[in-house]
């Protein structure tokens, strides 16, 4: 047996190995694709996170600009936009929280940002409420109330006091406006001092008590509204604990928290990106190592055993004729099945060589016998050539006789064809005569029917004439009665009597003409009846002639059919003779070919004698060649060789 140098036989087939490797490769590829998809998803999440951060920064800028627009210009649309934009900001914070969770960050990481946003929005809304209390315009809020109170005081001063008191009021209004424009506390003190001076001046004025009390009351109301406005403005803008300061502090805290989260999230994004790179690289290296190892293992297990089988087959192909070589049959893969098939082929080749030895010896004996048989066959072929020559002469005589018979039959066919044409012409003429007689019979019959119908019409005319005669007689009677009546009438009926005479004369002529017509009709009726009788006899004679003509036509038809049968038989005989002549020629040609083939066969027989001699020599050489296999097999005592 051929050994493989310590190679352990595999119990797995090559197909199973390749299938297993393909499954592993597909799994590795699927893992890489999943990892790639996961990486792309993470990268997309990172990109979305960066977009959310950008949106948050833009949200802060947007809220800041809307708040400043409201605080500076008291724009209600900016306030509505600010309040409407807060949910969008919170939604962006929710998206940022979701991104941080997907990236593995801590839950609630954006709570401080939410708190900062809430504090910012609350402080801004408090500032908005304070601004609305102060008044968005000069006519609204505390400013509007103070302004209306000031106008009331001005009207009271203008109608009741002198110029000195009104100047004090104008200075008081000036301090009010200075405070509103500059928000400085010294103007409040000046306002209060001027108020005290104005009150003292009122008390010292010459106004009556009622006017003074009314002005003091309005002035006190004006002062209260101003102080309320000052208090609200101080609460709103003045001092470190004002609403504006708190709002600015909340704004700074919001921006700081946003910057803090932006930095933390960017750091988280960078760490996540770096971690994904390391995991992808490690997984790629691991899967690549597994694939390369699998390829090397499968290639080594397949190629080494294929080389072993190839070496064993080369030993057979080199011509050493060592049939003792065999391959190992351990294992269950395709190469093992190849080894088993090779060993079966070797054993079958060994048996074939032994059989060839036997066949070679028998071939030598058979070739000798073939030489003897070939010589006998050669002499028999010579005799067959002579017999075929005699047969050729006799077939030539038969062919000449067939041609003469064919010429005689052809003459009979022409005569029969001429008779058939004449009979056909007679039958055609008779058919035309039959058609004419048949047409004549139909015409005569139609004429008889017409005359019979005419006789019937004569009877009708007779009845009409009888009626005319009766009418003429009645007319004559009526004319006679008319003449009698006209005679009775005397002179007045004379003209009518003339007409009656004319009518009677006309009636007489009508009766005479009718009798003449009736006589003519009776004569015509007699002639018609005689014509009908003659026509009837003519129809009977025509029918008899028609029957005789039809019998003659049938006789011509029988003659034509008989001639057709003779013509057909003659053509059939002519065809048979032609076929016989053709067959005779074919037989003659075939005999010539047989003669040629026999001559060739005789030559081949002589060649076979020479070939049989060569065959004997070849059988001797074959025995010597096969003997070389058997001698080497007998001389070889090995049953196994080492290939590697």
mmCIF file of C-alpha atoms in Angstrom, residues 38-187:
data_model
loop_
_atom_site.group_PDB
_atom_site.id
_atom_site.type_symbol
_atom_site.label_atom_id
_atom_site.label_comp_id
_atom_site.label_asym_id
_atom_site.label_seq_id
_atom_site.Cartn_x
_atom_site.Cartn_y
_atom_site.Cartn_z
ATOM 1 C CA UNK A 38 -23.485 48.549 13.668
ATOM 2 C CA UNK A 39 -20.540 50.869 13.081
ATOM 3 C CA UNK A 40 -22.461 52.805 10.441
ATOM 4 C CA UNK A 41 -25.421 53.067 12.789
ATOM 5 C CA UNK A 42 -23.213 54.321 15.599
ATOM 6 C CA UNK A 43 -21.548 56.779 13.233
ATOM 7 C CA UNK A 44 -24.958 57.941 12.105
ATOM 8 C CA UNK A 45 -25.981 58.355 15.742
ATOM 9 C CA UNK A 46 -22.808 60.370 16.347
ATOM 10 C CA UNK A 47 -23.603 62.546 13.367
ATOM 11 C CA UNK A 48 -27.168 63.004 14.581
ATOM 12 C CA UNK A 49 -25.836 63.851 18.056
ATOM 13 C CA UNK A 50 -23.565 66.512 16.617
ATOM 14 C CA UNK A 51 -26.533 67.850 14.696
ATOM 15 C CA UNK A 52 -28.581 67.945 17.905
ATOM 16 C CA UNK A 53 -25.769 69.859 19.653
ATOM 17 C CA UNK A 54 -25.724 72.336 16.788
ATOM 18 C CA UNK A 55 -29.514 72.660 17.043
ATOM 19 C CA UNK A 56 -29.278 73.258 20.815
ATOM 20 C CA UNK A 57 -26.704 75.998 20.312
ATOM 21 C CA UNK A 58 -28.945 77.555 17.691
ATOM 22 C CA UNK A 59 -31.918 77.168 20.065
ATOM 23 C CA UNK A 60 -30.119 79.115 22.811
ATOM 24 C CA UNK A 61 -29.216 81.866 20.348
ATOM 25 C CA UNK A 62 -32.773 81.931 19.082
ATOM 26 C CA UNK A 63 -34.267 82.170 22.593
ATOM 27 C CA UNK A 64 -31.781 84.870 23.545
ATOM 28 C CA UNK A 65 -32.578 86.963 20.472
ATOM 29 C CA UNK A 66 -36.349 86.570 20.994
ATOM 30 C CA UNK A 67 -36.036 87.537 24.691
ATOM 31 C CA UNK A 68 -33.909 90.577 23.902
ATOM 32 C CA UNK A 69 -36.332 91.621 21.166
ATOM 33 C CA UNK A 70 -39.205 91.555 23.641
ATOM 34 C CA UNK A 71 -37.304 93.312 26.440
ATOM 35 C CA UNK A 72 -35.998 96.045 24.151
ATOM 36 C CA UNK A 73 -38.977 96.613 21.891
ATOM 37 C CA UNK A 74 -41.830 95.048 23.888
ATOM 38 C CA UNK A 75 -42.699 92.983 20.788
ATOM 39 C CA UNK A 76 -45.608 90.633 21.489
ATOM 40 C CA UNK A 77 -44.742 88.463 18.459
ATOM 41 C CA UNK A 78 -41.253 87.896 19.867
ATOM 42 C CA UNK A 79 -42.814 86.845 23.193
ATOM 43 C CA UNK A 80 -45.173 84.420 21.426
ATOM 44 C CA UNK A 81 -42.258 83.048 19.374
ATOM 45 C CA UNK A 82 -40.216 82.646 22.595
ATOM 46 C CA UNK A 83 -43.000 80.681 24.296
ATOM 47 C CA UNK A 84 -43.585 78.612 21.143
ATOM 48 C CA UNK A 85 -39.878 77.823 20.774
ATOM 49 C CA UNK A 86 -39.476 76.391 24.288
ATOM 50 C CA UNK A 87 -41.116 72.994 23.392
ATOM 51 C CA UNK A 88 -38.771 72.735 20.400
ATOM 52 C CA UNK A 89 -35.794 73.328 22.715
ATOM 53 C CA UNK A 90 -37.069 70.653 25.126
ATOM 54 C CA UNK A 91 -37.553 68.252 22.205
ATOM 55 C CA UNK A 92 -33.933 68.788 21.139
ATOM 56 C CA UNK A 93 -32.840 68.080 24.741
ATOM 57 C CA UNK A 94 -34.895 64.836 24.639
ATOM 58 C CA UNK A 95 -33.150 63.851 21.413
ATOM 59 C CA UNK A 96 -29.776 64.609 23.014
ATOM 60 C CA UNK A 97 -30.721 62.437 26.006
ATOM 61 C CA UNK A 98 -31.652 59.626 23.593
ATOM 62 C CA UNK A 99 -28.347 59.973 21.709
ATOM 63 C CA UNK A 100 -26.364 59.854 24.965
ATOM 64 C CA UNK A 101 -28.256 56.710 26.001
ATOM 65 C CA UNK A 102 -27.533 55.032 22.653
ATOM 66 C CA UNK A 103 -23.839 55.876 23.031
ATOM 67 C CA UNK A 104 -23.714 54.298 26.497
ATOM 68 C CA UNK A 105 -23.810 57.520 28.502
ATOM 69 C CA UNK A 106 -25.390 57.926 31.929
ATOM 70 C CA UNK A 107 -29.134 58.291 32.200
ATOM 71 C CA UNK A 108 -30.378 61.748 33.144
ATOM 72 C CA UNK A 109 -27.213 63.379 31.848
ATOM 73 C CA UNK A 110 -29.210 66.317 30.502
ATOM 74 C CA UNK A 111 -31.217 66.982 33.671
ATOM 75 C CA UNK A 112 -29.023 69.919 34.672
ATOM 76 C CA UNK A 113 -29.545 71.392 31.195
ATOM 77 C CA UNK A 114 -33.305 70.917 31.576
ATOM 78 C CA UNK A 115 -33.178 72.642 34.986
ATOM 79 C CA UNK A 116 -31.145 75.506 33.544
ATOM 80 C CA UNK A 117 -33.655 75.884 30.705
ATOM 81 C CA UNK A 118 -36.557 75.842 33.160
ATOM 82 C CA UNK A 119 -34.867 78.465 35.367
ATOM 83 C CA UNK A 120 -34.126 80.581 32.298
ATOM 84 C CA UNK A 121 -37.713 80.399 31.035
ATOM 85 C CA UNK A 122 -39.150 81.074 34.531
ATOM 86 C CA UNK A 123 -36.908 84.105 35.070
ATOM 87 C CA UNK A 124 -37.789 85.417 31.658
ATOM 88 C CA UNK A 125 -41.517 84.968 32.274
ATOM 89 C CA UNK A 126 -41.193 86.756 35.652
ATOM 90 C CA UNK A 127 -39.424 89.573 33.873
ATOM 91 C CA UNK A 128 -42.181 89.603 31.254
ATOM 92 C CA UNK A 129 -44.851 89.835 33.951
ATOM 93 C CA UNK A 130 -42.977 92.711 35.597
ATOM 94 C CA UNK A 131 -42.603 94.456 32.251
ATOM 95 C CA UNK A 132 -46.320 94.082 31.621
ATOM 96 C CA UNK A 133 -47.058 95.542 35.079
ATOM 97 C CA UNK A 134 -44.798 98.487 34.313
ATOM 98 C CA UNK A 135 -46.500 98.786 30.945
ATOM 99 C CA UNK A 136 -45.555 97.754 27.466
ATOM 100 C CA UNK A 137 -46.583 101.189 26.220
ATOM 101 C CA UNK A 138 -47.127 104.572 27.905
ATOM 102 C CA UNK A 139 -50.849 103.881 28.077
ATOM 103 C CA UNK A 140 -50.622 100.482 29.790
ATOM 104 C CA UNK A 141 -49.748 99.225 33.284
ATOM 105 C CA UNK A 142 -48.345 101.426 36.032
ATOM 106 C CA UNK A 143 -46.956 103.855 33.482
ATOM 107 C CA UNK A 144 -50.408 104.405 32.058
ATOM 108 C CA UNK A 145 -51.986 104.823 35.503
ATOM 109 C CA UNK A 146 -49.264 107.273 36.582
ATOM 110 C CA UNK A 147 -49.580 109.219 33.339
ATOM 111 C CA UNK A 148 -53.340 109.497 33.676
ATOM 112 C CA UNK A 149 -52.949 110.636 37.305
ATOM 113 C CA UNK A 150 -50.344 113.210 36.205
ATOM 114 C CA UNK A 151 -52.674 114.569 33.540
ATOM 115 C CA UNK A 152 -55.442 114.870 36.116
ATOM 116 C CA UNK A 153 -53.142 116.851 38.406
ATOM 117 C CA UNK A 154 -52.068 119.064 35.520
ATOM 118 C CA UNK A 155 -55.660 119.867 34.658
ATOM 119 C CA UNK A 156 -56.443 120.638 38.284
ATOM 120 C CA UNK A 157 -53.405 122.923 38.586
ATOM 121 C CA UNK A 158 -54.147 124.620 35.295
ATOM 122 C CA UNK A 159 -57.667 125.553 36.322
ATOM 123 C CA UNK A 160 -57.143 126.462 39.984
ATOM 124 C CA UNK A 161 -53.593 127.593 40.796
ATOM 125 C CA UNK A 162 -51.153 130.190 39.750
ATOM 126 C CA UNK A 163 -47.978 130.016 37.723
ATOM 127 C CA UNK A 164 -45.646 129.365 40.681
ATOM 128 C CA UNK A 165 -47.460 126.188 41.735
ATOM 129 C CA UNK A 166 -47.612 124.971 38.159
ATOM 130 C CA UNK A 167 -43.847 125.421 37.826
ATOM 131 C CA UNK A 168 -43.400 123.190 40.877
ATOM 132 C CA UNK A 169 -45.571 120.605 39.127
ATOM 133 C CA UNK A 170 -43.518 120.828 35.940
ATOM 134 C CA UNK A 171 -40.317 120.244 37.919
ATOM 135 C CA UNK A 172 -42.009 117.276 39.562
ATOM 136 C CA UNK A 173 -42.821 115.839 36.132
ATOM 137 C CA UNK A 174 -39.256 116.500 35.033
ATOM 138 C CA UNK A 175 -37.875 114.392 37.911
ATOM 139 C CA UNK A 176 -40.368 111.665 36.962
ATOM 140 C CA UNK A 177 -39.200 111.596 33.371
ATOM 141 C CA UNK A 178 -35.526 111.692 34.379
ATOM 142 C CA UNK A 179 -36.042 108.631 36.523
ATOM 143 C CA UNK A 180 -37.956 106.791 33.791
ATOM 144 C CA UNK A 181 -35.258 107.532 31.241
ATOM 145 C CA UNK A 182 -32.183 106.945 33.465
ATOM 146 C CA UNK A 183 -33.468 104.701 36.294
ATOM 147 C CA UNK A 184 -31.346 106.597 38.800
ATOM 148 C CA UNK A 185 -32.419 106.711 42.494
ATOM 149 C CA UNK A 186 -31.408 110.349 42.998
ATOM 150 C CA UNK A 187 -34.267 111.422 40.782
#
